[in-house]
mmCIF file of C-alpha atoms and ligand atoms in Angstrom:
data_model
loop_
_atom_site.group_PDB
_atom_site.id
_atom_site.type_symbol
_atom_site.label_atom_id
_atom_site.label_comp_id
_atom_site.label_asym_id
_atom_site.label_seq_id
_atom_site.Cartn_x
_atom_site.Cartn_y
_atom_site.Cartn_z
ATOM 1 C CA MET A 113 -19.705 1.949 5.002
ATOM 2 C CA THR A 114 -17.726 0.534 7.882
ATOM 3 C CA PHE A 115 -18.865 -2.961 7.169
ATOM 4 C CA THR A 116 -18.075 -2.617 3.476
ATOM 5 C CA TRP A 117 -14.495 -1.824 4.448
ATOM 6 C CA TYR A 118 -14.337 -4.805 6.815
ATOM 7 C CA TRP A 119 -15.487 -7.097 3.971
ATOM 8 C CA ILE A 120 -12.908 -5.521 1.644
ATOM 9 C CA GLY A 121 -10.401 -6.346 4.386
ATOM 10 C CA VAL A 122 -11.615 -9.948 4.516
ATOM 11 C CA ALA A 123 -11.398 -10.362 0.695
ATOM 12 C CA SER A 124 -7.950 -8.672 0.427
ATOM 13 C CA MET A 125 -6.489 -10.725 3.248
ATOM 14 C CA ALA A 126 -7.998 -13.929 1.874
ATOM 15 C CA ALA A 127 -6.476 -13.185 -1.577
ATOM 16 C CA GLY A 128 -3.137 -12.203 0.034
ATOM 17 C CA SER A 129 -2.917 -15.343 2.153
ATOM 18 C CA ALA A 130 -3.977 -17.576 -0.788
ATOM 19 C CA TYR A 131 -1.281 -15.990 -3.022
ATOM 20 C CA PHE A 132 1.501 -16.020 -0.441
ATOM 21 C CA GLY A 133 0.520 -19.486 0.815
ATOM 22 C CA LEU A 134 0.716 -20.955 -2.646
ATOM 23 C CA ALA A 135 3.985 -19.207 -3.295
ATOM 24 C CA ALA A 136 5.394 -20.610 -0.034
ATOM 25 C CA ALA A 137 4.242 -24.158 -0.961
ATOM 26 C CA ARG A 138 5.831 -23.927 -4.392
ATOM 27 C CA ALA A 139 9.086 -22.311 -3.345
ATOM 28 C CA THR A 140 12.120 -24.542 -3.462
ATOM 29 C CA GLU A 141 14.692 -22.224 -1.910
ATOM 30 C CA ARG A 142 14.692 -21.675 1.851
ATOM 31 C CA ARG A 143 14.816 -17.886 1.599
ATOM 32 C CA TRP A 144 11.647 -17.782 -0.461
ATOM 33 C CA GLN A 145 9.927 -20.289 1.805
ATOM 34 C CA VAL A 146 10.754 -18.121 4.842
ATOM 35 C CA LEU A 147 9.586 -14.897 3.223
ATOM 36 C CA TRP A 148 6.352 -16.189 1.628
ATOM 37 C CA SER A 149 5.367 -18.096 4.761
ATOM 38 C CA LEU A 150 5.777 -14.964 6.956
ATOM 39 C CA TYR A 151 3.459 -12.989 4.626
ATOM 40 C CA PHE A 152 1.079 -15.985 4.426
ATOM 41 C CA PHE A 153 0.638 -15.936 8.207
ATOM 42 C CA ILE A 154 0.486 -12.097 8.387
ATOM 43 C CA CYS A 155 -2.464 -12.166 5.943
ATOM 44 C CA LEU A 156 -4.097 -15.202 7.487
ATOM 45 C CA ILE A 157 -4.155 -13.584 10.935
ATOM 46 C CA ALA A 158 -5.632 -10.425 9.474
ATOM 47 C CA PHE A 159 -8.129 -12.431 7.407
ATOM 48 C CA ALA A 160 -9.496 -14.132 10.594
ATOM 49 C CA LEU A 161 -9.707 -10.906 12.515
ATOM 50 C CA TYR A 162 -11.322 -8.872 9.721
ATOM 51 C CA LEU A 163 -13.901 -11.661 9.611
ATOM 52 C CA VAL A 164 -14.598 -11.091 13.293
ATOM 53 C CA MET A 165 -15.113 -7.365 12.666
ATOM 54 C CA ALA A 166 -17.176 -7.955 9.496
ATOM 55 C CA THR A 167 -19.520 -10.192 11.481
ATOM 56 C CA ASP A 168 -19.930 -7.466 14.063
ATOM 57 C CA TYR A 169 -17.770 -8.701 16.909
ATOM 58 C CA GLY A 170 -14.586 -7.372 18.463
ATOM 59 C CA ALA A 171 -15.911 -3.913 19.304
ATOM 60 C CA TYR A 172 -17.751 -2.305 22.174
ATOM 61 C CA LEU A 173 -19.928 0.701 21.882
ATOM 62 C CA ALA A 174 -18.391 3.612 23.709
ATOM 63 C CA GLU A 175 -20.254 6.615 25.109
ATOM 64 C CA GLY A 176 -20.955 9.050 22.289
ATOM 65 C CA GLY A 177 -21.931 6.176 20.040
ATOM 66 C CA HIS A 178 -18.554 5.312 18.499
ATOM 67 C CA ASN A 179 -17.237 1.774 18.393
ATOM 68 C CA THR A 180 -13.918 1.017 20.107
ATOM 69 C CA VAL A 181 -12.571 -1.859 18.080
ATOM 70 C CA TRP A 182 -10.259 -3.550 20.587
ATOM 71 C CA ILE A 183 -9.747 -6.573 18.371
ATOM 72 C CA ARG A 184 -7.528 -4.607 16.044
ATOM 73 C CA TYR A 185 -4.921 -4.648 18.806
ATOM 74 C CA VAL A 186 -5.070 -8.471 18.866
ATOM 75 C CA THR A 187 -4.335 -8.492 15.118
ATOM 76 C CA TRP A 188 -1.560 -5.989 15.388
ATOM 77 C CA PHE A 189 0.005 -7.704 18.414
ATOM 78 C CA LEU A 190 0.243 -10.915 16.398
ATOM 79 C CA SER A 191 1.033 -9.590 12.943
ATOM 80 C CA THR A 192 3.400 -6.680 13.515
ATOM 81 C CA PRO A 193 6.189 -8.936 14.957
ATOM 82 C CA LEU A 194 5.985 -11.056 11.818
ATOM 83 C CA LEU A 195 6.207 -7.951 9.667
ATOM 84 C CA LEU A 196 9.319 -6.921 11.593
ATOM 85 C CA LEU A 197 10.814 -10.370 11.260
ATOM 86 C CA ALA A 198 10.391 -10.258 7.495
ATOM 87 C CA LEU A 199 12.348 -6.996 7.470
ATOM 88 C CA THR A 200 15.097 -8.196 9.789
ATOM 89 C CA TYR A 201 15.371 -11.352 7.776
ATOM 90 C CA LEU A 202 15.829 -9.438 4.543
ATOM 91 C CA GLY A 203 18.297 -6.988 6.104
ATOM 92 C CA ARG A 204 20.300 -9.784 7.869
ATOM 93 C CA SER A 205 19.839 -7.908 11.154
ATOM 94 C CA THR A 206 21.668 -9.053 14.273
ATOM 95 C CA SER A 207 19.656 -10.757 17.005
ATOM 96 C CA THR A 208 20.332 -7.778 19.229
ATOM 97 C CA LEU A 209 18.567 -5.461 16.825
ATOM 98 C CA THR A 210 15.819 -7.883 16.127
ATOM 99 C CA GLY A 211 15.105 -8.483 19.824
ATOM 100 C CA GLY A 212 15.068 -4.748 20.485
ATOM 101 C CA LEU A 213 12.610 -4.116 17.635
ATOM 102 C CA LEU A 214 10.285 -6.892 18.751
ATOM 103 C CA GLY A 215 10.374 -5.717 22.392
ATOM 104 C CA ALA A 216 9.683 -2.094 21.545
ATOM 105 C CA ASN A 217 6.859 -3.197 19.181
ATOM 106 C CA ALA A 218 5.197 -5.293 21.869
ATOM 107 C CA PHE A 219 5.359 -2.283 24.214
ATOM 108 C CA MET A 220 4.005 -0.034 21.548
ATOM 109 C CA ILE A 221 0.938 -2.189 20.795
ATOM 110 C CA ALA A 222 0.270 -2.964 24.483
ATOM 111 C CA THR A 223 0.314 0.707 25.547
ATOM 112 C CA GLY A 224 -1.671 1.682 22.450
ATOM 113 C CA PHE A 225 -4.277 -0.869 23.597
ATOM 114 C CA VAL A 226 -4.388 0.819 27.006
ATOM 115 C CA ALA A 227 -4.867 4.249 25.351
ATOM 116 C CA THR A 228 -7.806 2.801 23.409
ATOM 117 C CA VAL A 229 -9.708 0.792 26.050
ATOM 118 C CA LEU A 230 -9.476 3.152 29.030
ATOM 119 C CA THR A 231 -13.053 3.642 30.180
ATOM 120 C CA GLU A 232 -15.194 6.509 28.995
ATOM 121 C CA ASP A 233 -14.911 8.256 32.349
ATOM 122 C CA THR A 234 -11.159 8.494 32.022
ATOM 123 C CA PRO A 235 -10.098 12.113 31.245
ATOM 124 C CA ALA A 236 -9.209 12.557 27.610
ATOM 125 C CA ALA A 237 -5.756 13.682 28.713
ATOM 126 C CA LEU A 238 -4.995 10.236 30.143
ATOM 127 C CA HIS A 239 -5.854 8.651 26.783
ATOM 128 C CA LEU A 240 -3.421 11.010 25.187
ATOM 129 C CA VAL A 241 -0.726 10.264 27.820
ATOM 130 C CA TRP A 242 -0.870 6.539 26.816
ATOM 131 C CA TRP A 243 -0.866 7.492 23.135
ATOM 132 C CA THR A 244 2.308 9.488 23.790
ATOM 133 C CA ILE A 245 3.963 6.579 25.647
ATOM 134 C CA SER A 246 3.128 4.259 22.725
ATOM 135 C CA THR A 247 4.358 6.792 20.184
ATOM 136 C CA GLY A 248 7.593 7.058 22.140
ATOM 137 C CA ALA A 249 8.111 3.308 21.512
ATOM 138 C CA TYR A 250 7.216 3.807 17.858
ATOM 139 C CA LEU A 251 9.797 6.637 17.498
ATOM 140 C CA ALA A 252 12.451 4.330 18.980
ATOM 141 C CA ILE A 253 11.541 1.729 16.288
ATOM 142 C CA ALA A 254 11.705 4.333 13.515
ATOM 143 C CA TRP A 255 15.063 5.562 14.832
ATOM 144 C CA ALA A 256 16.416 2.033 14.830
ATOM 145 C CA PHE A 257 15.301 1.486 11.241
ATOM 146 C CA LEU A 258 16.822 4.697 9.987
ATOM 147 C CA GLY A 259 20.110 4.072 11.772
ATOM 148 C CA ARG A 260 21.164 0.664 12.917
ATOM 149 C CA TYR A 261 18.894 -1.389 10.614
ATOM 150 C CA LYS A 262 20.159 0.329 7.428
ATOM 151 C CA ARG A 263 23.782 0.177 8.629
ATOM 152 C CA GLU A 264 23.626 -3.559 9.320
ATOM 153 C CA ALA A 265 21.762 -4.292 6.023
ATOM 154 C CA LYS A 266 24.140 -2.246 3.945
ATOM 155 C CA ALA A 267 27.211 -3.773 5.590
ATOM 156 C CA ALA A 268 25.874 -7.295 4.951
ATOM 157 C CA LEU A 269 24.580 -6.602 1.424
ATOM 158 C CA PRO A 270 26.661 -3.700 -0.006
ATOM 159 C CA ALA A 271 25.592 -4.207 -3.631
ATOM 160 C CA SER A 272 21.949 -3.969 -2.645
ATOM 161 C CA ALA A 273 22.347 -0.981 -0.325
ATOM 162 C CA SER A 274 19.881 1.257 -2.222
ATOM 163 C CA VAL A 275 16.938 -1.213 -1.954
ATOM 164 C CA PHE A 276 17.025 -0.726 1.826
ATOM 165 C CA ASP A 277 16.493 3.021 1.556
ATOM 166 C CA ARG A 278 13.313 2.382 -0.388
ATOM 167 C CA LEU A 279 12.156 -0.485 1.916
ATOM 168 C CA VAL A 280 12.666 1.520 5.080
ATOM 169 C CA LEU A 281 11.028 4.611 3.561
ATOM 170 C CA VAL A 282 7.835 2.753 2.554
ATOM 171 C CA HIS A 283 7.774 0.877 5.860
ATOM 172 C CA LEU A 284 8.048 4.071 7.888
ATOM 173 C CA VAL A 285 5.496 6.071 5.837
ATOM 174 C CA LEU A 286 2.952 3.257 6.323
ATOM 175 C CA TRP A 287 3.575 2.684 10.029
ATOM 176 C CA THR A 288 3.695 6.402 10.866
ATOM 177 C CA ALA A 289 0.153 6.743 9.510
ATOM 178 C CA TYR A 290 -1.276 4.517 12.268
ATOM 179 C CA PRO A 291 -0.649 6.798 15.289
ATOM 180 C CA VAL A 292 -1.792 9.750 13.154
ATOM 181 C CA VAL A 293 -5.097 8.026 12.326
ATOM 182 C CA TRP A 294 -5.499 7.106 15.949
ATOM 183 C CA LEU A 295 -4.932 10.746 17.069
ATOM 184 C CA LEU A 296 -7.521 12.052 14.617
ATOM 185 C CA SER A 297 -10.090 9.308 15.262
ATOM 186 C CA PRO A 298 -12.852 9.221 17.946
ATOM 187 C CA GLU A 299 -10.332 7.551 20.309
ATOM 188 C CA GLY A 300 -8.206 10.717 20.200
ATOM 189 C CA LEU A 301 -9.209 14.182 19.037
ATOM 190 C CA ALA A 302 -12.334 13.097 17.080
ATOM 191 C CA VAL A 303 -11.481 15.030 13.889
ATOM 192 C CA PHE A 304 -13.270 12.292 11.977
ATOM 193 C CA GLY A 305 -15.652 9.532 12.976
ATOM 194 C CA GLY A 306 -15.521 5.725 13.281
ATOM 195 C CA PRO A 307 -16.395 4.976 9.675
ATOM 196 C CA VAL A 308 -13.521 7.054 8.294
ATOM 197 C CA GLU A 309 -11.214 5.456 10.911
ATOM 198 C CA ALA A 310 -12.332 1.982 9.794
ATOM 199 C CA MET A 311 -11.739 2.870 6.163
ATOM 200 C CA LEU A 312 -8.228 4.329 6.781
ATOM 201 C CA TYR A 313 -7.078 1.355 8.925
ATOM 202 C CA ALA A 314 -8.417 -1.050 6.306
ATOM 203 C CA ILE A 315 -6.463 0.729 3.562
ATOM 204 C CA LEU A 316 -3.334 0.871 5.676
ATOM 205 C CA ASP A 317 -3.636 -2.786 6.773
ATOM 206 C CA ILE A 318 -3.994 -3.904 3.112
ATOM 207 C CA ALA A 319 -1.009 -1.778 2.029
ATOM 208 C CA ALA A 320 1.193 -2.756 4.987
ATOM 209 C CA LYS A 321 0.499 -6.481 4.705
ATOM 210 C CA VAL A 322 -0.417 -7.480 1.131
ATOM 211 C CA GLY A 323 1.234 -4.538 -0.661
ATOM 212 C CA PHE A 324 4.369 -4.639 1.501
ATOM 213 C CA GLY A 325 4.628 -8.443 0.929
ATOM 214 C CA PHE A 326 5.109 -7.821 -2.783
ATOM 215 C CA LEU A 327 7.694 -5.067 -2.041
ATOM 216 C CA ALA A 328 9.572 -7.488 0.243
ATOM 217 C CA ALA A 329 9.546 -10.125 -2.523
ATOM 218 C CA ASN A 330 10.793 -7.547 -4.979
ATOM 219 C CA THR A 331 13.606 -6.661 -2.600
ATOM 220 C CA LEU A 332 14.661 -10.323 -2.243
ATOM 221 C CA ARG A 333 14.655 -10.640 -6.020
ATOM 222 C CA THR A 334 16.944 -7.620 -6.395
ATOM 223 C CA ILE A 335 19.281 -9.058 -3.769
ATOM 224 C CA GLU A 336 19.414 -12.292 -5.783
ATOM 225 C CA GLN A 337 20.082 -10.404 -9.019
ATOM 226 C CA ASN A 338 22.927 -8.600 -7.297
ATOM 227 C CA GLY A 339 24.416 -11.988 -6.437
ATOM 228 C CA GLU A 340 24.091 -11.466 -2.684
ATOM 229 C CA ALA A 341 21.458 -14.075 -1.877
ATOM 230 C CA GLY A 342 22.136 -17.253 0.060
HETATM 231 C C1 LIG B 268 -1.330 2.979 17.895
HETATM 232 C C2 LIG B 268 -1.920 4.004 18.880
HETATM 233 C C3 LIG B 268 -1.008 4.517 19.845
HETATM 234 C C4 LIG B 268 0.207 5.104 19.258
HETATM 235 C C5 LIG B 268 0.830 4.233 18.197
HETATM 236 C C6 LIG B 268 0.097 3.284 17.509
HETATM 237 C C7 LIG B 268 0.846 2.541 16.465
HETATM 238 C C8 LIG B 268 0.409 1.533 15.728
HETATM 239 C C9 LIG B 268 1.128 0.929 14.644
HETATM 240 C C10 LIG B 268 0.526 -0.113 14.012
HETATM 241 C C11 LIG B 268 0.962 -0.783 12.916
HETATM 242 C C12 LIG B 268 0.198 -1.754 12.438
HETATM 243 C C13 LIG B 268 0.476 -2.524 11.255
HETATM 244 C C14 LIG B 268 -0.480 -3.448 10.994
HETATM 245 C C15 LIG B 268 -0.585 -4.403 9.941
HETATM 246 O O1 LIG B 268 -0.203 -4.297 8.867
HETATM 247 C C16 LIG B 268 -1.367 1.596 18.514
HETATM 248 C C17 LIG B 268 -2.249 3.066 16.723
HETATM 249 C C18 LIG B 268 2.274 4.532 17.892
HETATM 250 C C19 LIG B 268 2.400 1.431 14.166
HETATM 251 C C20 LIG B 268 1.625 -2.306 10.402
#
């Protein structure tokens, strides 16, 4: 079952990168070139790394027989900054906010990686301490999106204010699911096993990359219709 989900990941990311890549190549306006290229690379990175997992690399077998898939953190470390850049581009965020988001995100993924790859002899509590540290960084990101990000976007694009409520809501619902899945997975409290974890991350990755790419495009289209593009 796990490998089926990895191959579903490979296929979805291949389709996503082909679609977004073609759209980027065909786009004539700079704003569309920027947006489509970001989602092209987001999907391309995930395509390569799903292929690694689908061909049975990128994990080590932890005690208790579950796989700790460290390569997910490589994907996330590379693709989450691009996802954030697409959002800050759409919302015309200041460089102060963009820098803060990227910094907190790097810290979040790096400390989440530590939580995951601590050795099997490490007390479970220590894994959870690192999860908590990483979640602290995530909460800072969520806070910034609900406050400053929306304020800046609505000030720059007043006629399109409502699209940012939807964009931030979908973004936060998707991203919040990751630490929850981690906590319930064999890395955390082991409420479910590795195969369910692999399925849930695959579904989330497809929604947060391919699905969200279409939502971002939709948002840019609305901004254009409101006469606020360019
Ligand atoms: C971890 C575990 C530690 C606590 C937290 C996490 C957050 C991960 C997030 C990942 C987002 C990934 C995306 C990928 C591609 O689309 C590292 C799971 C807070 C938010 C959006």
